[in-house]
Structure formats: C-alpha cells, structure tokens
Amino acid sequence: MRVAIYNNETAESQRISKLLKAEMSKAGLVLDQNAPNVVITIGGDGTLLSAFHHYEALLDKIRFVGIHTGHLGFYTDWRNYEMDDLVESLVNDSGQSVSYPLLDMHAIYSDGSIDHYTALNESTVRNITKTMVCDVFINNELFETFRGDGLCISTPTGSTAYNKSVGGAIMDPQIVGFQLAEMASLNNRVFRTLGSPIIFGSESKLMLRLKDLNGHVMTCDRDQVRLKPSVGERKLVEITYQVAKKRINFAQYRHNNFWHRVKDSFIGGAK
Ligand code: NAP
Ligand code: MN
C-alpha cells in the first residue's frame, strides 16, 4: 500500500500530519505523494475537495480517507486523536470501500472544442453583474427559460453543501443522480420556471444555454472556471451535466452512516 497525506495549512493539521507520518513509518507503511492508492486528507471537507481535484487523474486507483481537525465533515469522519486506529486499519486493509457518484460537466465552444470538468460537490453557473438568462434543456428538449441569480447543479454528497443553502433537497448518496436547484429565480406572469429543485437520474442530461456571456461565472467545487466569452473565435455555446462514469472511492474501515452525519451537522444529538 502506498499512502499520500494531503493536509491544509492550519497548525493542528500540520501537527496531525507529522504525527501520522511518524506512526506510518513505524508500522512500515510507505508514503507516496505521487502514485498513492490511499489518500489521507487532514483538515475539513474543503481540504478533501482540493485533494480530490489534485488526484483526479488517479480516481480509479485510489481510495480517500478524511481526518477532520475542525468540526465533523461529510467527507471527513476520522478524528484527530484516532491516529492509532487509523494506522491499524491501514495495516490490516483488505481493500474495503464505499463509492459515491460524481458530476460530469462539459463546456462546449463554437469552434468544437470541449472543456471537461468533474465535480465532487457541485457546479454553479451565475451572473455576477445582472440577471442570468438561460435556456434549460432536459435530454436535448427545451424545458424552461431561467431568469435569476443562477443555477446550482450538485452531486448526492454535495447536496448537503451549497445545494442545501439554496433550498435543494438532501439526496441519499445511494441514488445515482444529480440535482438542479435554482438561485433566486424571477417568477411572475411573464417569466416562469419550475421553481422547485429537480433530481435527475443516471441517464439524464441537463444542458444550459446562456443568452448573454458577459458577467457569467461557472464554478466546480472550490474553483472558479472562467467561461471565456471568446478566445479568438471560440464562444461558449452550451454547458452539459450528467452523472459521471467515474465515482469517488473512500476506504471504509468502519461503518459510516450518511444520515447520522446529516443529523449531527444540522440537527445535533446523533451518536
Ligand atoms: P468554504 O466557504 O470554506 O465552505 C463552506 C462550508 O461548506 C464549509 O463549512 C465546508 O466544510 C462545507 N462543506 C463542503 N462540502 C460539504 C458537503 N459536501 N456537505 C456539507 N458541507 C460541506 O469553502 P470550501 O471549504 O472551499 O468548500 C467549497 C464548497 O463550499 C463548495 O463546494 C460549496 O458547496 C460550498 N459553498 C457554499 C455556499 C453556501 O452555502 N452559500 C457558498 C459557496 C460555497 P469544512 O469547513 O469542513 O471545509
Ligand atoms: Mn472550508
């Protein structure tokens, strides 16, 4: 087994990182930052999001383990004082894992070029200066014309993040699908959208066509993807979303219950 450690910069995360490296070397575990098969993140959910993108090219080959040095996270269920248990689990590892769906997005340009991104949490498309106007297509048929602040397209595990803040539903990550949630849609006698979140299945395709490319930003998890209105003759034509073929794998050394995490994070009192 080759293990990479990916930590954020807080003093506590750096302390845990050092401690873990020492424990691992005592146990004979190999540290490999470039070609790992297990990636241990130390920090918060945000740290795991960054690690996911850092090791994106190796997704098929790696399993993640998240240690939280702040509050309990959705991707980070090991605590900073559980290093011994974790090292023991790594030593006795038999490849056990749990996997979750991801979101594929493609930005398609007028010159035929396509940029591909994969999101672990979500992608948002927003206009930062004026009302966003955008045709929404479901399986290549026009469904509605959206007017408002923007749209949030999230994965099941991302549903507890930005999606939840904009009124989306929490999705059980056993569901292979993705969700579209509106951000402040304009609804009146002239402009009409569905107004509620939509959950799409594994075979569905969502496509967005922006009416005006000025002032638009697209995000993928923590990162802003600049929608280049024109690079030479290149003009953004549409953005498509589908369930990704790849999934994210987590090493499952003990039972971790999604609904306990939801309860613990948002209601309190979960064991
Ligand atoms: P951030 O502003 O530090 O993170 C916002 C919060 O979201 C943090 O508390 C983070 O947990 C938490 N979070 C991340 N993924 C989550 C998930 N799957 N379920 C529940 N909570 C989650 O930014 P960041 O750390 O770079 O994370 C980027 C994410 O922030 C984006 O993917 C988006 O989902 C979220 N975000 C939310 C809003 C909003 O709710 N209005 C606005 C912008 C971005 P940790 O503290 O453990 O990192
Ligand atoms: Mn954060």
PDB file of C-alpha atoms and ligand atoms in Angstrom:
ATOM      1  CA  MET A   1       0.000   0.000   0.000  1.00  0.00           C
ATOM      2  CA  ARG A   2       1.210   3.489  -0.892  1.00  0.00           C
ATOM      3  CA  VAL A   3      -0.274   6.325   1.152  1.00  0.00           C
ATOM      4  CA  ALA A   4      -0.342  10.055   0.367  1.00  0.00           C
ATOM      5  CA  ILE A   5      -1.058  12.673   3.019  1.00  0.00           C
ATOM      6  CA  TYR A   6      -2.775  15.872   1.990  1.00  0.00           C
ATOM      7  CA  ASN A   7      -3.310  18.453   4.719  1.00  0.00           C
ATOM      8  CA  ASN A   8      -4.442  22.052   4.940  1.00  0.00           C
ATOM      9  CA  GLU A   9      -2.207  24.670   6.497  1.00  0.00           C
ATOM     10  CA  THR A  10      -3.673  25.012   9.993  1.00  0.00           C
ATOM     11  CA  ALA A  11      -1.266  24.324  12.874  1.00  0.00           C
ATOM     12  CA  GLU A  12      -3.405  21.401  14.043  1.00  0.00           C
ATOM     13  CA  SER A  13      -3.492  19.788  10.583  1.00  0.00           C
ATOM     14  CA  GLN A  14       0.281  20.111  10.273  1.00  0.00           C
ATOM     15  CA  ARG A  15       0.714  18.583  13.718  1.00  0.00           C
ATOM     16  CA  ILE A  16      -1.536  15.630  12.836  1.00  0.00           C
ATOM     17  CA  SER A  17       0.238  15.203   9.514  1.00  0.00           C
ATOM     18  CA  LYS A  18       3.646  14.876  11.252  1.00  0.00           C
ATOM     19  CA  LEU A  19       2.239  12.514  13.847  1.00  0.00           C
ATOM     20  CA  LEU A  20       0.603  10.312  11.226  1.00  0.00           C
ATOM     21  CA  LYS A  21       3.762  10.149   9.118  1.00  0.00           C
ATOM     22  CA  ALA A  22       5.743   9.019  12.182  1.00  0.00           C
ATOM     23  CA  GLU A  23       3.136   6.361  13.086  1.00  0.00           C
ATOM     24  CA  MET A  24       3.007   5.147   9.497  1.00  0.00           C
ATOM     25  CA  SER A  25       6.748   4.744   9.208  1.00  0.00           C
ATOM     26  CA  LYS A  26       6.825   2.777  12.496  1.00  0.00           C
ATOM     27  CA  ALA A  27       4.169   0.466  11.037  1.00  0.00           C
ATOM     28  CA  GLY A  28       6.113   0.056   7.792  1.00  0.00           C
ATOM     29  CA  LEU A  29       3.613   1.921   5.601  1.00  0.00           C
ATOM     30  CA  VAL A  30       5.045   3.652   2.526  1.00  0.00           C
ATOM     31  CA  LEU A  31       4.468   7.362   1.966  1.00  0.00           C
ATOM     32  CA  ASP A  32       3.987   8.154  -1.731  1.00  0.00           C
ATOM     33  CA  GLN A  33       2.642  11.576  -2.667  1.00  0.00           C
ATOM     34  CA  ASN A  34       2.716  10.947  -6.433  1.00  0.00           C
ATOM     35  CA  ALA A  35       1.274   7.488  -7.045  1.00  0.00           C
ATOM     36  CA  PRO A  36      -0.694   6.570  -3.929  1.00  0.00           C
ATOM     37  CA  ASN A  37      -3.525   4.080  -3.649  1.00  0.00           C
ATOM     38  CA  VAL A  38      -4.821   5.646  -0.443  1.00  0.00           C
ATOM     39  CA  VAL A  39      -5.033   9.420   0.056  1.00  0.00           C
ATOM     40  CA  ILE A  40      -5.465  10.660   3.612  1.00  0.00           C
ATOM     41  CA  THR A  41      -6.703  14.235   3.893  1.00  0.00           C
ATOM     42  CA  ILE A  42      -6.310  16.263   7.088  1.00  0.00           C
ATOM     43  CA  GLY A  43      -8.459  19.368   7.549  1.00  0.00           C
ATOM     44  CA  GLY A  44     -12.090  19.788   6.542  1.00  0.00           C
ATOM     45  CA  ASP A  45     -14.421  18.932   3.685  1.00  0.00           C
ATOM     46  CA  GLY A  46     -12.787  21.780   1.765  1.00  0.00           C
ATOM     47  CA  THR A  47      -9.428  20.005   2.109  1.00  0.00           C
ATOM     48  CA  LEU A  48     -10.912  16.803   0.747  1.00  0.00           C
ATOM     49  CA  LEU A  49     -12.371  18.743  -2.203  1.00  0.00           C
ATOM     50  CA  SER A  50      -8.892  20.072  -3.005  1.00  0.00           C
ATOM     51  CA  ALA A  51      -7.315  16.628  -2.651  1.00  0.00           C
ATOM     52  CA  PHE A  52      -9.976  15.179  -4.947  1.00  0.00           C
ATOM     53  CA  HIS A  53      -9.003  17.606  -7.697  1.00  0.00           C
ATOM     54  CA  HIS A  54      -5.287  17.182  -7.034  1.00  0.00           C
ATOM     55  CA  TYR A  55      -5.559  13.397  -7.523  1.00  0.00           C
ATOM     56  CA  GLU A  56      -8.404  13.481 -10.077  1.00  0.00           C
ATOM     57  CA  ALA A  57      -6.358  11.699 -12.754  1.00  0.00           C
ATOM     58  CA  LEU A  58      -5.893   8.720 -10.419  1.00  0.00           C
ATOM     59  CA  LEU A  59      -9.541   8.395  -9.296  1.00  0.00           C
ATOM     60  CA  ASP A  60      -9.907   4.796 -10.472  1.00  0.00           C
ATOM     61  CA  LYS A  61      -6.909   3.701  -8.464  1.00  0.00           C
ATOM     62  CA  ILE A  62      -7.302   5.493  -5.167  1.00  0.00           C
ATOM     63  CA  ARG A  63      -9.414   5.462  -2.044  1.00  0.00           C
ATOM     64  CA  PHE A  64      -9.741   8.511   0.207  1.00  0.00           C
ATOM     65  CA  VAL A  65      -9.723   8.745   3.992  1.00  0.00           C
ATOM     66  CA  GLY A  66     -10.724  12.060   5.601  1.00  0.00           C
ATOM     67  CA  ILE A  67      -9.492  13.214   9.015  1.00  0.00           C
ATOM     68  CA  HIS A  68     -11.138  16.337  10.382  1.00  0.00           C
ATOM     69  CA  THR A  69      -9.221  18.768  12.530  1.00  0.00           C
ATOM     70  CA  GLY A  70     -12.203  21.128  12.811  1.00  0.00           C
ATOM     71  CA  HIS A  71     -15.841  20.062  13.040  1.00  0.00           C
ATOM     72  CA  LEU A  72     -17.155  16.727  11.747  1.00  0.00           C
ATOM     73  CA  GLY A  73     -17.364  16.865   7.980  1.00  0.00           C
ATOM     74  CA  PHE A  74     -19.282  14.990   5.340  1.00  0.00           C
ATOM     75  CA  TYR A  75     -16.193  13.518   3.745  1.00  0.00           C
ATOM     76  CA  THR A  76     -14.083  13.536   6.894  1.00  0.00           C
ATOM     77  CA  ASP A  77     -15.166  11.068   9.550  1.00  0.00           C
ATOM     78  CA  TRP A  78     -11.900  10.333  11.369  1.00  0.00           C
ATOM     79  CA  ARG A  79     -10.964  12.454  14.347  1.00  0.00           C
ATOM     80  CA  ASN A  80      -7.533  13.940  15.016  1.00  0.00           C
ATOM     81  CA  TYR A  81      -6.990  11.708  18.076  1.00  0.00           C
ATOM     82  CA  GLU A  82      -7.706   8.434  16.252  1.00  0.00           C
ATOM     83  CA  MET A  83      -4.298   8.031  14.571  1.00  0.00           C
ATOM     84  CA  ASP A  84      -3.542   4.647  16.160  1.00  0.00           C
ATOM     85  CA  ASP A  85      -6.843   3.159  14.997  1.00  0.00           C
ATOM     86  CA  LEU A  86      -6.348   4.559  11.520  1.00  0.00           C
ATOM     87  CA  VAL A  87      -2.800   3.185  11.152  1.00  0.00           C
ATOM     88  CA  GLU A  88      -4.013  -0.202  12.374  1.00  0.00           C
ATOM     89  CA  SER A  89      -6.819  -0.123   9.793  1.00  0.00           C
ATOM     90  CA  LEU A  90      -4.317   0.728   7.063  1.00  0.00           C
ATOM     91  CA  VAL A  91      -2.044  -2.127   8.087  1.00  0.00           C
ATOM     92  CA  ASN A  92      -4.966  -4.594   8.076  1.00  0.00           C
ATOM     93  CA  ASP A  93      -6.519  -3.110   4.941  1.00  0.00           C
ATOM     94  CA  SER A  94      -8.310  -5.572   2.666  1.00  0.00           C
ATOM     95  CA  GLY A  95      -9.465  -3.042   0.078  1.00  0.00           C
ATOM     96  CA  GLN A  96     -12.900  -2.382   1.555  1.00  0.00           C
ATOM     97  CA  SER A  97     -14.511   0.737   0.120  1.00  0.00           C
ATOM     98  CA  VAL A  98     -17.648   2.742  -0.406  1.00  0.00           C
ATOM     99  CA  SER A  99     -18.146   4.857  -3.523  1.00  0.00           C
ATOM    100  CA  TYR A 100     -20.302   7.860  -4.401  1.00  0.00           C
ATOM    101  CA  PRO A 101     -21.480   9.373  -7.693  1.00  0.00           C
ATOM    102  CA  LEU A 102     -19.792  12.402  -9.267  1.00  0.00           C
ATOM    103  CA  LEU A 103     -20.958  15.045 -11.744  1.00  0.00           C
ATOM    104  CA  ASP A 104     -19.543  15.440 -15.242  1.00  0.00           C
ATOM    105  CA  MET A 105     -19.739  18.788 -16.954  1.00  0.00           C
ATOM    106  CA  HIS A 106     -18.720  19.836 -20.408  1.00  0.00           C
ATOM    107  CA  ALA A 107     -18.331  23.393 -21.633  1.00  0.00           C
ATOM    108  CA  ILE A 108     -18.846  23.247 -25.391  1.00  0.00           C
ATOM    109  CA  TYR A 109     -17.447  26.029 -27.591  1.00  0.00           C
ATOM    110  CA  SER A 110     -18.341  27.267 -31.069  1.00  0.00           C
ATOM    111  CA  ASP A 111     -15.062  26.023 -32.554  1.00  0.00           C
ATOM    112  CA  GLY A 112     -15.973  22.491 -31.461  1.00  0.00           C
ATOM    113  CA  SER A 113     -13.596  22.449 -28.501  1.00  0.00           C
ATOM    114  CA  ILE A 114     -14.860  20.960 -25.264  1.00  0.00           C
ATOM    115  CA  ASP A 115     -13.591  21.514 -21.734  1.00  0.00           C
ATOM    116  CA  HIS A 116     -14.364  18.724 -19.305  1.00  0.00           C
ATOM    117  CA  TYR A 117     -14.674  19.010 -15.518  1.00  0.00           C
ATOM    118  CA  THR A 118     -15.722  16.642 -12.749  1.00  0.00           C
ATOM    119  CA  ALA A 119     -17.365  17.885  -9.549  1.00  0.00           C
ATOM    120  CA  LEU A 120     -17.467  16.163  -6.190  1.00  0.00           C
ATOM    121  CA  ASN A 121     -19.863  18.719  -4.629  1.00  0.00           C
ATOM    122  CA  GLU A 122     -21.367  20.874  -7.326  1.00  0.00           C
ATOM    123  CA  SER A 123     -21.089  23.256 -10.216  1.00  0.00           C
ATOM    124  CA  THR A 124     -22.754  26.642 -10.182  1.00  0.00           C
ATOM    125  CA  VAL A 125     -23.438  28.979 -13.082  1.00  0.00           C
ATOM    126  CA  ARG A 126     -24.139  32.543 -12.031  1.00  0.00           C
ATOM    127  CA  ASN A 127     -24.152  36.050 -13.355  1.00  0.00           C
ATOM    128  CA  ILE A 128     -22.373  38.431 -11.036  1.00  0.00           C
ATOM    129  CA  THR A 129     -23.493  41.682 -12.651  1.00  0.00           C
ATOM    130  CA  LYS A 130     -27.046  41.201 -13.900  1.00  0.00           C
ATOM    131  CA  THR A 131     -29.931  38.752 -14.212  1.00  0.00           C
ATOM    132  CA  MET A 132     -28.818  35.470 -15.677  1.00  0.00           C
ATOM    133  CA  VAL A 133     -30.975  34.360 -18.585  1.00  0.00           C
ATOM    134  CA  CYS A 134     -30.507  30.788 -19.641  1.00  0.00           C
ATOM    135  CA  ASP A 135     -32.379  28.142 -21.619  1.00  0.00           C
ATOM    136  CA  VAL A 136     -32.578  24.870 -19.728  1.00  0.00           C
ATOM    137  CA  PHE A 137     -32.776  21.682 -21.799  1.00  0.00           C
ATOM    138  CA  ILE A 138     -33.556  18.247 -20.402  1.00  0.00           C
ATOM    139  CA  ASN A 139     -32.453  15.405 -22.677  1.00  0.00           C
ATOM    140  CA  ASN A 140     -31.997  17.885 -25.540  1.00  0.00           C
ATOM    141  CA  GLU A 141     -35.522  19.343 -25.293  1.00  0.00           C
ATOM    142  CA  LEU A 142     -36.160  22.887 -24.126  1.00  0.00           C
ATOM    143  CA  PHE A 143     -37.726  22.729 -20.667  1.00  0.00           C
ATOM    144  CA  GLU A 144     -37.729  26.341 -19.447  1.00  0.00           C
ATOM    145  CA  THR A 145     -36.010  29.678 -19.700  1.00  0.00           C
ATOM    146  CA  PHE A 146     -34.456  30.563 -16.369  1.00  0.00           C
ATOM    147  CA  ARG A 147     -34.087  34.129 -15.157  1.00  0.00           C
ATOM    148  CA  GLY A 148     -32.468  34.844 -11.812  1.00  0.00           C
ATOM    149  CA  ASP A 149     -29.156  34.760  -9.958  1.00  0.00           C
ATOM    150  CA  GLY A 150     -28.007  31.374 -11.141  1.00  0.00           C
ATOM    151  CA  LEU A 151     -28.255  27.599 -11.004  1.00  0.00           C
ATOM    152  CA  CYS A 152     -26.612  25.044  -8.735  1.00  0.00           C
ATOM    153  CA  ILE A 153     -26.071  21.518 -10.029  1.00  0.00           C
ATOM    154  CA  SER A 154     -24.987  19.154  -7.284  1.00  0.00           C
ATOM    155  CA  THR A 155     -23.992  15.569  -6.654  1.00  0.00           C
ATOM    156  CA  PRO A 156     -25.742  13.487  -3.955  1.00  0.00           C
ATOM    157  CA  THR A 157     -22.903  14.053  -1.452  1.00  0.00           C
ATOM    158  CA  GLY A 158     -22.734  17.716  -2.473  1.00  0.00           C
ATOM    159  CA  SER A 159     -26.438  18.078  -1.678  1.00  0.00           C
ATOM    160  CA  THR A 160     -25.614  18.969   1.945  1.00  0.00           C
ATOM    161  CA  ALA A 161     -23.378  21.857   0.817  1.00  0.00           C
ATOM    162  CA  TYR A 162     -24.291  24.820  -1.421  1.00  0.00           C
ATOM    163  CA  ASN A 163     -27.353  22.964  -2.726  1.00  0.00           C
ATOM    164  CA  LYS A 164     -28.864  22.916   0.745  1.00  0.00           C
ATOM    165  CA  SER A 165     -28.318  26.661   1.195  1.00  0.00           C
ATOM    166  CA  VAL A 166     -30.345  27.382  -1.944  1.00  0.00           C
ATOM    167  CA  GLY A 167     -33.258  25.144  -0.944  1.00  0.00           C
ATOM    168  CA  GLY A 168     -32.300  21.897  -2.647  1.00  0.00           C
ATOM    169  CA  ALA A 169     -33.162  18.515  -1.127  1.00  0.00           C
ATOM    170  CA  ILE A 170     -30.688  16.299   0.685  1.00  0.00           C
ATOM    171  CA  MET A 171     -30.039  13.314  -1.583  1.00  0.00           C
ATOM    172  CA  ASP A 172     -29.240   9.861  -0.310  1.00  0.00           C
ATOM    173  CA  PRO A 173     -25.841   9.078  -1.944  1.00  0.00           C
ATOM    174  CA  GLN A 174     -27.142   5.605  -2.835  1.00  0.00           C
ATOM    175  CA  ILE A 175     -29.087   7.396  -5.569  1.00  0.00           C
ATOM    176  CA  VAL A 176     -27.126   7.592  -8.808  1.00  0.00           C
ATOM    177  CA  GLY A 177     -28.190  11.013  -9.990  1.00  0.00           C
ATOM    178  CA  PHE A 178     -27.719  14.750  -9.619  1.00  0.00           C
ATOM    179  CA  GLN A 179     -29.793  17.747  -8.650  1.00  0.00           C
ATOM    180  CA  LEU A 180     -30.641  21.120 -10.170  1.00  0.00           C
ATOM    181  CA  ALA A 181     -31.548  23.913  -7.739  1.00  0.00           C
ATOM    182  CA  GLU A 182     -32.463  27.489  -8.602  1.00  0.00           C
ATOM    183  CA  MET A 183     -30.900  30.571  -7.063  1.00  0.00           C
ATOM    184  CA  ALA A 184     -33.421  33.380  -6.720  1.00  0.00           C
ATOM    185  CA  SER A 185     -35.448  32.776  -9.874  1.00  0.00           C
ATOM    186  CA  LEU A 186     -37.651  35.538 -11.231  1.00  0.00           C
ATOM    187  CA  ASN A 187     -41.192  34.279 -11.381  1.00  0.00           C
ATOM    188  CA  ASN A 188     -44.141  36.378 -12.483  1.00  0.00           C
ATOM    189  CA  ARG A 189     -46.697  36.466 -15.283  1.00  0.00           C
ATOM    190  CA  VAL A 190     -44.011  36.940 -17.883  1.00  0.00           C
ATOM    191  CA  PHE A 191     -41.137  34.806 -16.625  1.00  0.00           C
ATOM    192  CA  ARG A 192     -41.732  31.272 -15.461  1.00  0.00           C
ATOM    193  CA  THR A 193     -39.568  28.449 -14.183  1.00  0.00           C
ATOM    194  CA  LEU A 194     -40.496  25.280 -12.350  1.00  0.00           C
ATOM    195  CA  GLY A 195     -39.465  26.882  -9.067  1.00  0.00           C
ATOM    196  CA  SER A 196     -38.603  23.656  -7.258  1.00  0.00           C
ATOM    197  CA  PRO A 197     -35.414  21.573  -7.324  1.00  0.00           C
ATOM    198  CA  ILE A 198     -35.215  18.698  -9.802  1.00  0.00           C
ATOM    199  CA  ILE A 199     -33.452  15.383  -9.192  1.00  0.00           C
ATOM    200  CA  PHE A 200     -32.195  13.705 -12.343  1.00  0.00           C
ATOM    201  CA  GLY A 201     -31.444  10.024 -12.827  1.00  0.00           C
ATOM    202  CA  SER A 202     -28.366   8.272 -14.100  1.00  0.00           C
ATOM    203  CA  GLU A 203     -29.248   8.538 -17.800  1.00  0.00           C
ATOM    204  CA  SER A 204     -30.472  12.142 -17.866  1.00  0.00           C
ATOM    205  CA  LYS A 205     -28.675  15.023 -19.484  1.00  0.00           C
ATOM    206  CA  LEU A 206     -29.076  18.644 -18.452  1.00  0.00           C
ATOM    207  CA  MET A 207     -27.951  21.357 -20.828  1.00  0.00           C
ATOM    208  CA  LEU A 208     -27.706  25.101 -20.247  1.00  0.00           C
ATOM    209  CA  ARG A 209     -27.524  27.736 -22.956  1.00  0.00           C
ATOM    210  CA  LEU A 210     -26.696  31.193 -21.667  1.00  0.00           C
ATOM    211  CA  LYS A 211     -28.298  34.112 -23.501  1.00  0.00           C
ATOM    212  CA  ASP A 212     -25.502  36.554 -22.772  1.00  0.00           C
ATOM    213  CA  LEU A 213     -21.983  35.540 -21.895  1.00  0.00           C
ATOM    214  CA  ASN A 214     -20.963  38.747 -20.157  1.00  0.00           C
ATOM    215  CA  GLY A 215     -20.654  38.612 -16.397  1.00  0.00           C
ATOM    216  CA  HIS A 216     -21.077  34.853 -16.104  1.00  0.00           C
ATOM    217  CA  VAL A 217     -19.027  32.631 -13.862  1.00  0.00           C
ATOM    218  CA  MET A 218     -19.051  28.892 -13.529  1.00  0.00           C
ATOM    219  CA  THR A 219     -17.688  27.060 -10.518  1.00  0.00           C
ATOM    220  CA  CYS A 220     -16.581  23.493  -9.989  1.00  0.00           C
ATOM    221  CA  ASP A 221     -16.401  22.762  -6.248  1.00  0.00           C
ATOM    222  CA  ARG A 222     -13.882  25.259  -4.786  1.00  0.00           C
ATOM    223  CA  ASP A 223     -12.709  26.582  -8.125  1.00  0.00           C
ATOM    224  CA  GLN A 224     -13.979  29.192 -10.473  1.00  0.00           C
ATOM    225  CA  VAL A 225     -13.940  28.101 -14.079  1.00  0.00           C
ATOM    226  CA  ARG A 226     -13.861  31.217 -16.195  1.00  0.00           C
ATOM    227  CA  LEU A 227     -16.290  30.956 -19.053  1.00  0.00           C
ATOM    228  CA  LYS A 228     -14.267  32.584 -21.757  1.00  0.00           C
ATOM    229  CA  PRO A 229     -16.766  34.523 -23.891  1.00  0.00           C
ATOM    230  CA  SER A 230     -14.313  34.454 -26.757  1.00  0.00           C
ATOM    231  CA  VAL A 231     -10.852  33.051 -27.061  1.00  0.00           C
ATOM    232  CA  GLY A 232     -10.079  34.022 -30.616  1.00  0.00           C
ATOM    233  CA  GLU A 233     -13.209  32.844 -32.384  1.00  0.00           C
ATOM    234  CA  ARG A 234     -14.131  30.498 -29.570  1.00  0.00           C
ATOM    235  CA  LYS A 235     -17.501  31.265 -27.998  1.00  0.00           C
ATOM    236  CA  LEU A 236     -19.257  29.239 -25.317  1.00  0.00           C
ATOM    237  CA  VAL A 237     -22.295  27.509 -26.809  1.00  0.00           C
ATOM    238  CA  GLU A 238     -23.584  25.299 -24.026  1.00  0.00           C
ATOM    239  CA  ILE A 239     -22.797  23.540 -20.767  1.00  0.00           C
ATOM    240  CA  THR A 240     -23.927  19.960 -20.217  1.00  0.00           C
ATOM    241  CA  TYR A 241     -24.266  17.958 -16.998  1.00  0.00           C
ATOM    242  CA  GLN A 242     -24.551  14.207 -16.486  1.00  0.00           C
ATOM    243  CA  VAL A 243     -23.708  11.642 -13.861  1.00  0.00           C
ATOM    244  CA  ALA A 244     -20.001  10.914 -14.310  1.00  0.00           C
ATOM    245  CA  LYS A 245     -18.787   7.468 -15.328  1.00  0.00           C
ATOM    246  CA  LYS A 246     -16.196   7.641 -12.570  1.00  0.00           C
ATOM    247  CA  ARG A 247     -17.014   7.564  -8.886  1.00  0.00           C
ATOM    248  CA  ILE A 248     -15.087   8.583  -5.807  1.00  0.00           C
ATOM    249  CA  ASN A 249     -13.975   5.761  -3.507  1.00  0.00           C
ATOM    250  CA  PHE A 250     -13.486   6.010   0.221  1.00  0.00           C
ATOM    251  CA  ALA A 251     -11.695   3.389   2.291  1.00  0.00           C
ATOM    252  CA  GLN A 252     -14.357   2.008   4.581  1.00  0.00           C
ATOM    253  CA  TYR A 253     -12.674   0.846   7.758  1.00  0.00           C
ATOM    254  CA  ARG A 254     -15.800   1.182   9.841  1.00  0.00           C
ATOM    255  CA  HIS A 255     -19.450   1.830   9.311  1.00  0.00           C
ATOM    256  CA  ASN A 256     -20.200   5.437   8.464  1.00  0.00           C
ATOM    257  CA  ASN A 257     -23.819   6.348   8.247  1.00  0.00           C
ATOM    258  CA  PHE A 258     -24.744   9.279   5.983  1.00  0.00           C
ATOM    259  CA  TRP A 259     -27.905  10.116   7.930  1.00  0.00           C
ATOM    260  CA  HIS A 260     -26.001  10.254  11.228  1.00  0.00           C
ATOM    261  CA  ARG A 261     -23.716  12.819   9.660  1.00  0.00           C
ATOM    262  CA  VAL A 262     -26.677  14.828   8.384  1.00  0.00           C
ATOM    263  CA  LYS A 263     -28.265  14.753  11.811  1.00  0.00           C
ATOM    264  CA  ASP A 264     -25.026  15.597  13.589  1.00  0.00           C
ATOM    265  CA  SER A 265     -24.276  18.530  11.272  1.00  0.00           C
ATOM    266  CA  PHE A 266     -27.681  20.142  11.006  1.00  0.00           C
ATOM    267  CA  ILE A 267     -29.790  18.994  13.951  1.00  0.00           C
ATOM    268  CA  GLY A 268     -27.395  17.750  16.604  1.00  0.00           C
ATOM    269  CA  GLY A 269     -27.586  14.841  19.010  1.00  0.00           C
ATOM    270  CA  ALA A 270     -26.538  12.000  16.686  1.00  0.00           C
ATOM    271  CA  LYS A 271     -24.408   9.300  18.274  1.00  0.00           C
TER     272      LYS A 271
HETATM  273  P1  NAP B   1     -15.983  27.235   2.455  1.00  0.00           P
HETATM  274  O1  NAP B   1     -16.695  28.525   2.224  1.00  0.00           O
HETATM  275  O2  NAP B   1     -14.877  27.174   3.452  1.00  0.00           O
HETATM  276  O3  NAP B   1     -17.022  26.049   2.780  1.00  0.00           O
HETATM  277  C1  NAP B   1     -18.295  26.255   3.115  1.00  0.00           C
HETATM  278  C2  NAP B   1     -18.717  25.182   4.096  1.00  0.00           C
HETATM  279  O4  NAP B   1     -19.217  24.056   3.358  1.00  0.00           O
HETATM  280  C3  NAP B   1     -17.611  24.653   4.997  1.00  0.00           C
HETATM  281  O5  NAP B   1     -18.112  24.596   6.303  1.00  0.00           O
HETATM  282  C4  NAP B   1     -17.360  23.270   4.437  1.00  0.00           C
HETATM  283  O6  NAP B   1     -16.920  22.350   5.419  1.00  0.00           O
HETATM  284  C5  NAP B   1     -18.735  22.893   3.988  1.00  0.00           C
HETATM  285  N1  NAP B   1     -18.843  21.792   3.045  1.00  0.00           N
HETATM  286  C6  NAP B   1     -18.046  21.460   1.986  1.00  0.00           C
HETATM  287  N2  NAP B   1     -18.513  20.383   1.362  1.00  0.00           N
HETATM  288  C7  NAP B   1     -19.622  19.989   2.038  1.00  0.00           C
HETATM  289  C8  NAP B   1     -20.545  18.929   1.872  1.00  0.00           C
HETATM  290  N3  NAP B   1     -20.435  18.057   0.877  1.00  0.00           N
HETATM  291  N4  NAP B   1     -21.577  18.841   2.752  1.00  0.00           N
HETATM  292  C9  NAP B   1     -21.725  19.716   3.756  1.00  0.00           C
HETATM  293  N5  NAP B   1     -20.890  20.754   3.957  1.00  0.00           N
HETATM  294  C10 NAP B   1     -19.848  20.884   3.101  1.00  0.00           C
HETATM  295  O7  NAP B   1     -15.451  26.718   1.066  1.00  0.00           O
HETATM  296  P2  NAP B   1     -14.630  25.405   0.799  1.00  0.00           P
HETATM  297  O8  NAP B   1     -14.164  24.802   2.059  1.00  0.00           O
HETATM  298  O9  NAP B   1     -13.682  25.739  -0.271  1.00  0.00           O
HETATM  299  O10 NAP B   1     -15.751  24.456   0.198  1.00  0.00           O
HETATM  300  C11 NAP B   1     -16.290  24.712  -1.085  1.00  0.00           C
HETATM  301  C12 NAP B   1     -17.729  24.394  -1.003  1.00  0.00           C
HETATM  302  O11 NAP B   1     -18.376  25.404  -0.241  1.00  0.00           O
HETATM  303  C13 NAP B   1     -18.445  24.402  -2.333  1.00  0.00           C
HETATM  304  O12 NAP B   1     -18.337  23.174  -2.983  1.00  0.00           O
HETATM  305  C14 NAP B   1     -19.873  24.725  -1.903  1.00  0.00           C
HETATM  306  O13 NAP B   1     -20.626  23.542  -1.695  1.00  0.00           O
HETATM  307  C15 NAP B   1     -19.738  25.408  -0.570  1.00  0.00           C
HETATM  308  N6  NAP B   1     -20.263  26.759  -0.668  1.00  0.00           N
HETATM  309  C16 NAP B   1     -21.444  27.009  -0.045  1.00  0.00           C
HETATM  310  C17 NAP B   1     -22.033  28.250  -0.153  1.00  0.00           C
HETATM  311  C18 NAP B   1     -23.331  28.487   0.532  1.00  0.00           C
HETATM  312  O14 NAP B   1     -23.792  27.579   1.238  1.00  0.00           O
HETATM  313  N7  NAP B   1     -23.958  29.635   0.345  1.00  0.00           N
HETATM  314  C19 NAP B   1     -21.436  29.261  -0.899  1.00  0.00           C
HETATM  315  C20 NAP B   1     -20.228  28.970  -1.531  1.00  0.00           C
HETATM  316  C21 NAP B   1     -19.656  27.704  -1.419  1.00  0.00           C
HETATM  317  P3  NAP B   1     -15.423  22.390   6.012  1.00  0.00           P
HETATM  318  O15 NAP B   1     -15.402  23.535   6.968  1.00  0.00           O
HETATM  319  O16 NAP B   1     -15.326  21.053   6.704  1.00  0.00           O
HETATM  320  O17 NAP B   1     -14.442  22.565   4.900  1.00  0.00           O
HETATM  321 MN    MN B   2     -13.678  25.090   4.263  1.00  0.00          MN
END
